[in-house]
Structures are given as C-alpha cells and as structure tokens.
Tab-separated table of C-alpha atoms and ligand atoms in Angstrom:
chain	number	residue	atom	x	y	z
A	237	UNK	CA	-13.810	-17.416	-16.977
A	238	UNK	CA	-15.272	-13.874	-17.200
A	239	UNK	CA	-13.705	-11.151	-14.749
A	240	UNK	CA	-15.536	-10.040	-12.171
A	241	UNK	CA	-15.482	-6.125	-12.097
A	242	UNK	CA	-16.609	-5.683	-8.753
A	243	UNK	CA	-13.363	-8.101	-7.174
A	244	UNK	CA	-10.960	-6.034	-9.130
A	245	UNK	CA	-10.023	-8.435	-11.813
A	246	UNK	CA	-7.978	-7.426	-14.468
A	247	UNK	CA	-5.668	-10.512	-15.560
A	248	UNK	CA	-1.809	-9.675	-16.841
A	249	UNK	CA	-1.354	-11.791	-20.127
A	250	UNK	CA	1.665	-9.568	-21.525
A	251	UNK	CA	4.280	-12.205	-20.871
A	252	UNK	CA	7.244	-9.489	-21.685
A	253	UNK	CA	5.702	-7.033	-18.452
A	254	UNK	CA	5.547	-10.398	-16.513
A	255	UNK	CA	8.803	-11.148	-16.757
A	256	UNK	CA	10.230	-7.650	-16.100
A	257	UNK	CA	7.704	-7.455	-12.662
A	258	UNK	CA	9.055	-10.600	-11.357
A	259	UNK	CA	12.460	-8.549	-11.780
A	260	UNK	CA	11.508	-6.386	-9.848
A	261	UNK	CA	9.964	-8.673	-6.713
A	262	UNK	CA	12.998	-10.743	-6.944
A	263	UNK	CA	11.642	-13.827	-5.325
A	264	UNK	CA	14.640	-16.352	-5.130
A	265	UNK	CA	15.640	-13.587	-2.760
A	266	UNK	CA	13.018	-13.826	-0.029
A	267	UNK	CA	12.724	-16.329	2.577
A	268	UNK	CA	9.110	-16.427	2.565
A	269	UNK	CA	6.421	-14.891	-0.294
A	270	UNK	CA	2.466	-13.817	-0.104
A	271	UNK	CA	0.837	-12.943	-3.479
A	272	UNK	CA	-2.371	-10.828	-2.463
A	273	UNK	CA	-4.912	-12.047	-5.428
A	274	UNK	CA	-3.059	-14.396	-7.420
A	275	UNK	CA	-6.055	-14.496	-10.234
A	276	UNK	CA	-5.700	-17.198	-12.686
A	277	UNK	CA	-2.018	-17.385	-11.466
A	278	UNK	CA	0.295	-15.026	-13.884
A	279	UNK	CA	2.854	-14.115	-11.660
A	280	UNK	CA	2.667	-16.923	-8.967
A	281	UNK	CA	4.191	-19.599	-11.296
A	282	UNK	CA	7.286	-17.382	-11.856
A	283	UNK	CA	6.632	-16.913	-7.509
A	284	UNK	CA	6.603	-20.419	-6.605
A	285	UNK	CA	9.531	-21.317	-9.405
A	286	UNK	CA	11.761	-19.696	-6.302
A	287	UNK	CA	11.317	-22.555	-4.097
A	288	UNK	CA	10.642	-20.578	-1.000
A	289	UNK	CA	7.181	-20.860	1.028
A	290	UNK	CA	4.412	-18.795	-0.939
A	291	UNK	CA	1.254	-18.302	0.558
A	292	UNK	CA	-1.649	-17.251	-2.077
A	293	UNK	CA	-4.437	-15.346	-0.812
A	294	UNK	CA	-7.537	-15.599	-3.109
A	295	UNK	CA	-11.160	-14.217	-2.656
A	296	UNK	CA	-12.966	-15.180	-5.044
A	297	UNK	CA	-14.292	-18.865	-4.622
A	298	UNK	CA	-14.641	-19.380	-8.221
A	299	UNK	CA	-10.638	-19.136	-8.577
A	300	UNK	CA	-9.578	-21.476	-5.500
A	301	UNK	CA	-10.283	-24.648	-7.058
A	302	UNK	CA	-7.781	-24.170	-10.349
A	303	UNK	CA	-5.143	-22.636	-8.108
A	304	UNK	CA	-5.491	-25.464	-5.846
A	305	UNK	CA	-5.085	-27.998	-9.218
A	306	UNK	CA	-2.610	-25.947	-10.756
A	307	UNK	CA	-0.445	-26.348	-7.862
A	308	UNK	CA	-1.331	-29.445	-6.180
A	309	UNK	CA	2.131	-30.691	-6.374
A	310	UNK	CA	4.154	-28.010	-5.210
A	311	UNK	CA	4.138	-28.315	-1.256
A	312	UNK	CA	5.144	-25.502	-0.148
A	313	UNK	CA	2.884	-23.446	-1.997
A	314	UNK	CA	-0.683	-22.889	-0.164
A	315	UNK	CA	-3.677	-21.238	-0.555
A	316	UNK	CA	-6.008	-19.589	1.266
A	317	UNK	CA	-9.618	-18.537	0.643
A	318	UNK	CA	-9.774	-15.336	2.261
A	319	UNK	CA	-10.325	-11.658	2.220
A	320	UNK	CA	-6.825	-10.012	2.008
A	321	UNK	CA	-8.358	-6.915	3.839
A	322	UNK	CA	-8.833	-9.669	6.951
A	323	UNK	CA	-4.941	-10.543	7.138
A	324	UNK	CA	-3.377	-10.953	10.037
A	325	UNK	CA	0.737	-11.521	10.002
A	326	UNK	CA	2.254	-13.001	12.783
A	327	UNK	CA	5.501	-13.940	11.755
A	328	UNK	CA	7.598	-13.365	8.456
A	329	UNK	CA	9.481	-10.912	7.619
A	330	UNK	CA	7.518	-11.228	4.253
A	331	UNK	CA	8.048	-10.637	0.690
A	332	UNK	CA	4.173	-9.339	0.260
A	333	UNK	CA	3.280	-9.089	-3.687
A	334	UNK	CA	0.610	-8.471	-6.145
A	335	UNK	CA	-1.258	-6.820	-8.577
A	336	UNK	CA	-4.036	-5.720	-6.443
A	337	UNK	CA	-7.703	-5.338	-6.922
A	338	UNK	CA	-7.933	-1.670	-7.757
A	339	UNK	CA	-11.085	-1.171	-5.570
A	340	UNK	CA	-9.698	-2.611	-2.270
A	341	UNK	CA	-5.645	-1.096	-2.517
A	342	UNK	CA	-5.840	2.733	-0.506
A	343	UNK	CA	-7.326	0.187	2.197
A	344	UNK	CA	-5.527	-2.645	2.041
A	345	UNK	CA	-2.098	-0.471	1.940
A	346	UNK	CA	-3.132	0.751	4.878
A	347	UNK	CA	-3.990	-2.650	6.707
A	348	UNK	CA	-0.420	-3.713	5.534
A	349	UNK	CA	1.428	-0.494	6.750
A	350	UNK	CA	-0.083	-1.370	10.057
A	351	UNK	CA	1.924	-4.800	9.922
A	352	UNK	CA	5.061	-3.108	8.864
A	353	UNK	CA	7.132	-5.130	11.595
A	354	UNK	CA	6.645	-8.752	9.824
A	355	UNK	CA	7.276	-7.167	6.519
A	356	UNK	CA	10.709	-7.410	4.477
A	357	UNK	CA	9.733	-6.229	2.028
A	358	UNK	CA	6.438	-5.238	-1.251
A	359	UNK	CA	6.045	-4.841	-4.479
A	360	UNK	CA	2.789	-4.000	-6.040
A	361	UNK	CA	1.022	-3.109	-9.099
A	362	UNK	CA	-1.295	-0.423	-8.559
A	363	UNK	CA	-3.353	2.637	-10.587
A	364	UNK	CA	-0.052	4.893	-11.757
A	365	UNK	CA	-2.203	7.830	-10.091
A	366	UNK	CA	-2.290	6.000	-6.492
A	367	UNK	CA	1.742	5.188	-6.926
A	368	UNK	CA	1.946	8.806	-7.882
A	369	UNK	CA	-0.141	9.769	-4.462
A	370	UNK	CA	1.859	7.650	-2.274
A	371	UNK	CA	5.670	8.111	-3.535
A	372	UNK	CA	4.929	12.583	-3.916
A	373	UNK	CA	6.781	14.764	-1.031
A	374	UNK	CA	5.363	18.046	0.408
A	375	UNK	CA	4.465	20.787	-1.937
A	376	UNK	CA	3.258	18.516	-5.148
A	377	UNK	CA	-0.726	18.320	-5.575
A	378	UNK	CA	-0.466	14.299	-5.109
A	379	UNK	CA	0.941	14.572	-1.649
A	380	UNK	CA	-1.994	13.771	0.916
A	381	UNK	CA	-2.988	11.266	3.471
A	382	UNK	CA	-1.976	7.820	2.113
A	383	UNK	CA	2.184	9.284	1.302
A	384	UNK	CA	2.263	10.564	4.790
A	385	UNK	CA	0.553	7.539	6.263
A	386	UNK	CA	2.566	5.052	3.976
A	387	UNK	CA	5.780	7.538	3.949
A	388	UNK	CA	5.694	7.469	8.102
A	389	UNK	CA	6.579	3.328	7.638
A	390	UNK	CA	7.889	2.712	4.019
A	391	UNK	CA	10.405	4.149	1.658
A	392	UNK	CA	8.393	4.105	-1.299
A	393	UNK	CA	9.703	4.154	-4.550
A	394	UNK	CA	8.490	3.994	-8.590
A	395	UNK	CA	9.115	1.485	-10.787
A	396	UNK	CA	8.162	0.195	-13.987
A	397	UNK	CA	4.524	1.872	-15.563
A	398	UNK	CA	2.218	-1.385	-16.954
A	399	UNK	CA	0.146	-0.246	-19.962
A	400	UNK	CA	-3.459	-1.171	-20.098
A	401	UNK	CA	-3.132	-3.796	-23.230
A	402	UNK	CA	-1.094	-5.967	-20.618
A	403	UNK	CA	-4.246	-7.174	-18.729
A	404	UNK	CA	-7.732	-8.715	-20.197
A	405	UNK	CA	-10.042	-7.225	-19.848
A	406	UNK	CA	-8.112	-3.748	-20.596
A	407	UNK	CA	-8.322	-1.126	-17.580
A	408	UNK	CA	-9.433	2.164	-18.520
A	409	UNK	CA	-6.066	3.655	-16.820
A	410	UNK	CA	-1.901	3.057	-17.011
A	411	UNK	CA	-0.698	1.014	-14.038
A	412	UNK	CA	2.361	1.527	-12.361
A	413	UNK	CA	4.528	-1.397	-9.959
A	414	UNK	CA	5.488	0.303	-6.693
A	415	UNK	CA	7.999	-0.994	-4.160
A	416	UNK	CA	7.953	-0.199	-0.215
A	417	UNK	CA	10.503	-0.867	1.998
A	418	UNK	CA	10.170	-1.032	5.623
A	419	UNK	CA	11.684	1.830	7.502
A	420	UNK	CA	14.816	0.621	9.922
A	421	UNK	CA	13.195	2.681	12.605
A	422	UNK	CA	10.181	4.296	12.077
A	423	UNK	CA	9.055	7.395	14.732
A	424	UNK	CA	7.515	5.910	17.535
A	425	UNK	CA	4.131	7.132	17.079
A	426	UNK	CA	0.912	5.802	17.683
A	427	UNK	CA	-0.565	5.440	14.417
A	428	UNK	CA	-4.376	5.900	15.275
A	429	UNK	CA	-3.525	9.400	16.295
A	430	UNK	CA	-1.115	10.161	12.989
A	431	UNK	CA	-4.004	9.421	11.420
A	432	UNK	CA	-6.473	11.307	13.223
A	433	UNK	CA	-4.227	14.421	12.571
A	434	UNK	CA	-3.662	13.749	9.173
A	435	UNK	CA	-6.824	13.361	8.262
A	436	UNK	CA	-7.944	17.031	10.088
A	437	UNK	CA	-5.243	18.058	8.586
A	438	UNK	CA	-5.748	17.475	4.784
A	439	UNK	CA	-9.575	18.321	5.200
A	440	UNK	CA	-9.806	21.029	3.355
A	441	UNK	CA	-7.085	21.329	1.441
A	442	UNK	CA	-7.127	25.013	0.084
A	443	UNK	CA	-7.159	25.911	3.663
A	444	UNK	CA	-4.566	26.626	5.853
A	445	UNK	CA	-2.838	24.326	8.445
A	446	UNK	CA	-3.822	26.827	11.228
A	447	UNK	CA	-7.536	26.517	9.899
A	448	UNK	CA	-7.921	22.851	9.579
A	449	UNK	CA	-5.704	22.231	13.205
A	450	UNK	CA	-6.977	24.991	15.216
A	451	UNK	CA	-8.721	22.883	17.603
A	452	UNK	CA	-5.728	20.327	18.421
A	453	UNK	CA	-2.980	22.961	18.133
A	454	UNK	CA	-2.482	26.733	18.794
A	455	UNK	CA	-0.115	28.829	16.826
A	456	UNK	CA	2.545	28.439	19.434
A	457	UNK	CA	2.994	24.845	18.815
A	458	UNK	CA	2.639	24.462	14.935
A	459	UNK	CA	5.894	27.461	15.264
A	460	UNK	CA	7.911	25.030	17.286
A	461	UNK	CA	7.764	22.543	14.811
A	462	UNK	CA	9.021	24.901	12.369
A	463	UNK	CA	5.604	25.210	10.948
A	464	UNK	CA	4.209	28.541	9.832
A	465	UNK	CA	0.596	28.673	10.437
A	466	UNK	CA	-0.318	29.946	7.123
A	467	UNK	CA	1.376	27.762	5.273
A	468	UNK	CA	-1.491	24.545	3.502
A	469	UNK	CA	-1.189	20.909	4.285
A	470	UNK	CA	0.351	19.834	1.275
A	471	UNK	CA	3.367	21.584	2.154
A	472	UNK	CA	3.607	20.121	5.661
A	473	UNK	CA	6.372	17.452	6.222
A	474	UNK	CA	5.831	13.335	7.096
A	475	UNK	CA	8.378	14.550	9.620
A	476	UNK	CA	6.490	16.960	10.895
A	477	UNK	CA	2.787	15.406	11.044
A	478	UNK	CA	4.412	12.264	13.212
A	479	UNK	CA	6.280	15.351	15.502
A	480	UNK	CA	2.197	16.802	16.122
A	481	UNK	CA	0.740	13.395	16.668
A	482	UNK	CA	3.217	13.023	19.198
A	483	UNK	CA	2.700	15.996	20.884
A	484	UNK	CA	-0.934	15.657	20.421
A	485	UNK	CA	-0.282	12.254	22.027
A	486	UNK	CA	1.699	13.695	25.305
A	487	UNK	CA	-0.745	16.397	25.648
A	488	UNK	CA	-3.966	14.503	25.765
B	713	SAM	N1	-2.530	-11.692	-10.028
B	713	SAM	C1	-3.467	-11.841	-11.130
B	713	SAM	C2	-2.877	-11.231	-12.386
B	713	SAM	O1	-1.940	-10.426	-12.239
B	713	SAM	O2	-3.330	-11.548	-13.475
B	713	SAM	C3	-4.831	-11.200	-10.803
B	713	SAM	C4	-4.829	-9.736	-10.488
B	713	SAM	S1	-6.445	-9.011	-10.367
B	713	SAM	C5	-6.048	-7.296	-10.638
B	713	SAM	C6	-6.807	-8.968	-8.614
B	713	SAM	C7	-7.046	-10.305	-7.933
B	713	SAM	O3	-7.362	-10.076	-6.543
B	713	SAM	C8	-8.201	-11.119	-8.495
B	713	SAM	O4	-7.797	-12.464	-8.619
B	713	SAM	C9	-9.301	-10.987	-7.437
B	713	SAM	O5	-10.187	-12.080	-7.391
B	713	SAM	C10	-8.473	-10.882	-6.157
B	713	SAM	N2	-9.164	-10.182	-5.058
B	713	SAM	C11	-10.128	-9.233	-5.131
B	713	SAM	N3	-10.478	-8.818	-3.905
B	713	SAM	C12	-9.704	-9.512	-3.025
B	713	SAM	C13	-9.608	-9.538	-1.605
B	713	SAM	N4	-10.359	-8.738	-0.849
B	713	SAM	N5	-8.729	-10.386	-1.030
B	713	SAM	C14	-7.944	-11.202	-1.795
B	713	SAM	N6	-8.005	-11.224	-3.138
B	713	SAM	C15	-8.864	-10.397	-3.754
C-alpha cells in the first residue's frame, strides 16, 4: 500500500526500535490502551499481546479493513474509524500511545492535554524538534507555547531518539519517543485563559514580557509574581504564566 503523505504516514519496520518503544509504553502494565494511528499495525501486535482492552483509532479508510482482519479474533481489541483530533474520553485512566501523524501532533497534544483527567498515562513518537519544544524549561530557545501548555498538565520527559531508516518511506528528520505523565494536581486554572495569555505572551518573542502583556497586566502585577518587566517570554516560568491566567481570571 503506498503512504499517504498528507495523513502522516511513515510506517516503523525496524523491528530492533520496535521492540525497545514497546519498552518504553509498557503495556502489560496498563489497564486499558489507545494506539492513535495504528498504520499497518507495527506496534499494536506487541499492544494487544498484553491482553488488556486496546482501542485503535484509524483515519484512513483504506487501513480499517486489514486491521479489522488482522485482528478479528482478538476480542478485546477494537477499532474505530475516526479522526483522533475528534476524541472524546470519558472514562479510562488510559495508556494513550502512538507514533503520530507528524502533521496533526502540536494539535492533537493539545486536544489530549485537555483530557488530562482520564489519562494514566502517554507515550509518543514525535519530530525530535517538537519533543525538544515541549520537554525545554525557561531560558532555552525551544521553550514556547506547547511546553508551557503541555508542562501546566504533564511531566514530560525524553526518551529514546528513532532514526529515519526505521520507517518506510524514510522521514526527512530524526524522531524522538516522548513520555507525559499526568500531573497529581495540576493548578486550577482555566485553560482557555492560560492559553490566551500564553499565546500574547510568546507573540513576539524578541520583545519583552511588559511589551507583549501590557494590555492584560501593568507593571505592578507582573512584579508580584516575581516577574521583572523587562525580562522576554522565554524566560518566564509554567509557574508563573498559570499564576497570571489566574489573576487575569479573578480580575476580569
Ligand atoms: N503506527 C504505525 C507505525 O508506527 O508504523 C503508523 C504510524 S504513521 C506515522 C501515522 C498513522 O496515523 C497512519 O496510520 C495514519 O493513517 C494515521 N492518522 C493520520 N491522521 C490521523 C487522524 N487524524 N486520526 C487518526 N489517525 C490518523
């Protein structure tokens, strides 16, 4: 079957990087799995050797047929046709995997952080340079929107960098295998509003935080929160971006 560019699809074949991925999801440990894209099915037959219900989320049409043959014995595997941008999670916790479509993940990371409450716990593959962007602190060039957004719910950490001869056809970039874990308690703020901020916020980067907030915060307030005014966004705390969406919250 020829890969379809515009869905993402870049199929693992490296059987040695498959095995040491699945180390890393650990799925005889979850009480209940969903593989975002499973493809032609290259990690979801080491998945659904766990024996715990997996849920398969495909979108292309052309794939749902073979993943329904390939597992048509296996009942508590299932399968559904449907955009993984679209998902809804009502109960769980989940084990939420997969080697995601490169063109949909900033989103779709996003959509999932949302749902952080019915998640255990994820493991994806992603473009190293996105892991890099999510898992950087304050004052490194990565750090932006997505690690404060993802950083306000997950502990996100690093793991094993995929090189491009491990998938057909071969990316142009290295892939990396990230792993978030649900914060305990995350700050109780409302997320439409961190992300309002945050995105004012990181703007215009080369500006300072005084510049790009000045119409949501005076002076006064950024000071309180230990902020100096002059300082640039990159250099501004997850802990401190939830602390002004709160206030920003209470105050309007
Ligand atoms: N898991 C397989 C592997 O590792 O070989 C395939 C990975 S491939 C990078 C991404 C997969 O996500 C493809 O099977 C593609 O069809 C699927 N996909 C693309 N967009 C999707 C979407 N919006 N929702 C669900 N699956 C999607």
């Amino acid at each position: 079957m020829r890969a379809k560019k515009r869905l993402g699809q870049n199929f693992l074949h490296d059987e040695g990087i498959i095995a040491q991925i699945i180390q890393v999801i650990r799925p005889q440990q979850a009480r209940q799995i969903i593989e975002i894209g499973p493809g032609t099915g290259a990690l979801t037959d080491h998945l659904a050797a766990a024996d715990v219900p997996l849920t398969l989320i495909e979108f292309d049409s052309d794939l749902i047929g073979p993943l329904k043959n390939r597992y048509a014995k296996k009942t508590h595997v299932s399968i559904l046709h449907q955009d993984a941008l679209q998902l809804q999670l009502t109960q769980g916790p989940y084990l939420i995997v997969g080697n995601l479509p490169y063109n949909i993940s900033s989103p779709l990371l996003i959509h999932l952080m949302k749902q952080s409450s019915h998640i255990e716990r994820a493991v994806f593959m992603l473009q190293k340079e996105l892991v890099q962007r999510i898992c950087s602190g304050p004052g490194v060039k990565a750090y932006g929107r997505l690690s404060v957004m993802l950083q306000h719910r997950f502990d996100c950490y690093e793991s094993l960098t995929v090189p491009p001869a491990a998938f057909k056809p071969i990316p142009k970039v290295d892939s990396q295998i990230i792993e978030l874990i649900p914060k305990q308690n995350p700050s109780d703020v409302d997320l439409n509003r961190l992300e309002f901020i945050v995105k004012q916020a990181f703007a215009q980067r080369r500006k300072t935080i005084r510049n790009n907030l000045k119409k949501w915060f005076t002076d006064d307030v950024l000071i309180g929160f230990d902020i100096d005014p002059q300082q640039r966004p990159e250099t501004v705390t997850v802990t401190q971006y939830e602390q002004l969406a709160q206030h920003h919250h209470a105050n309007h």
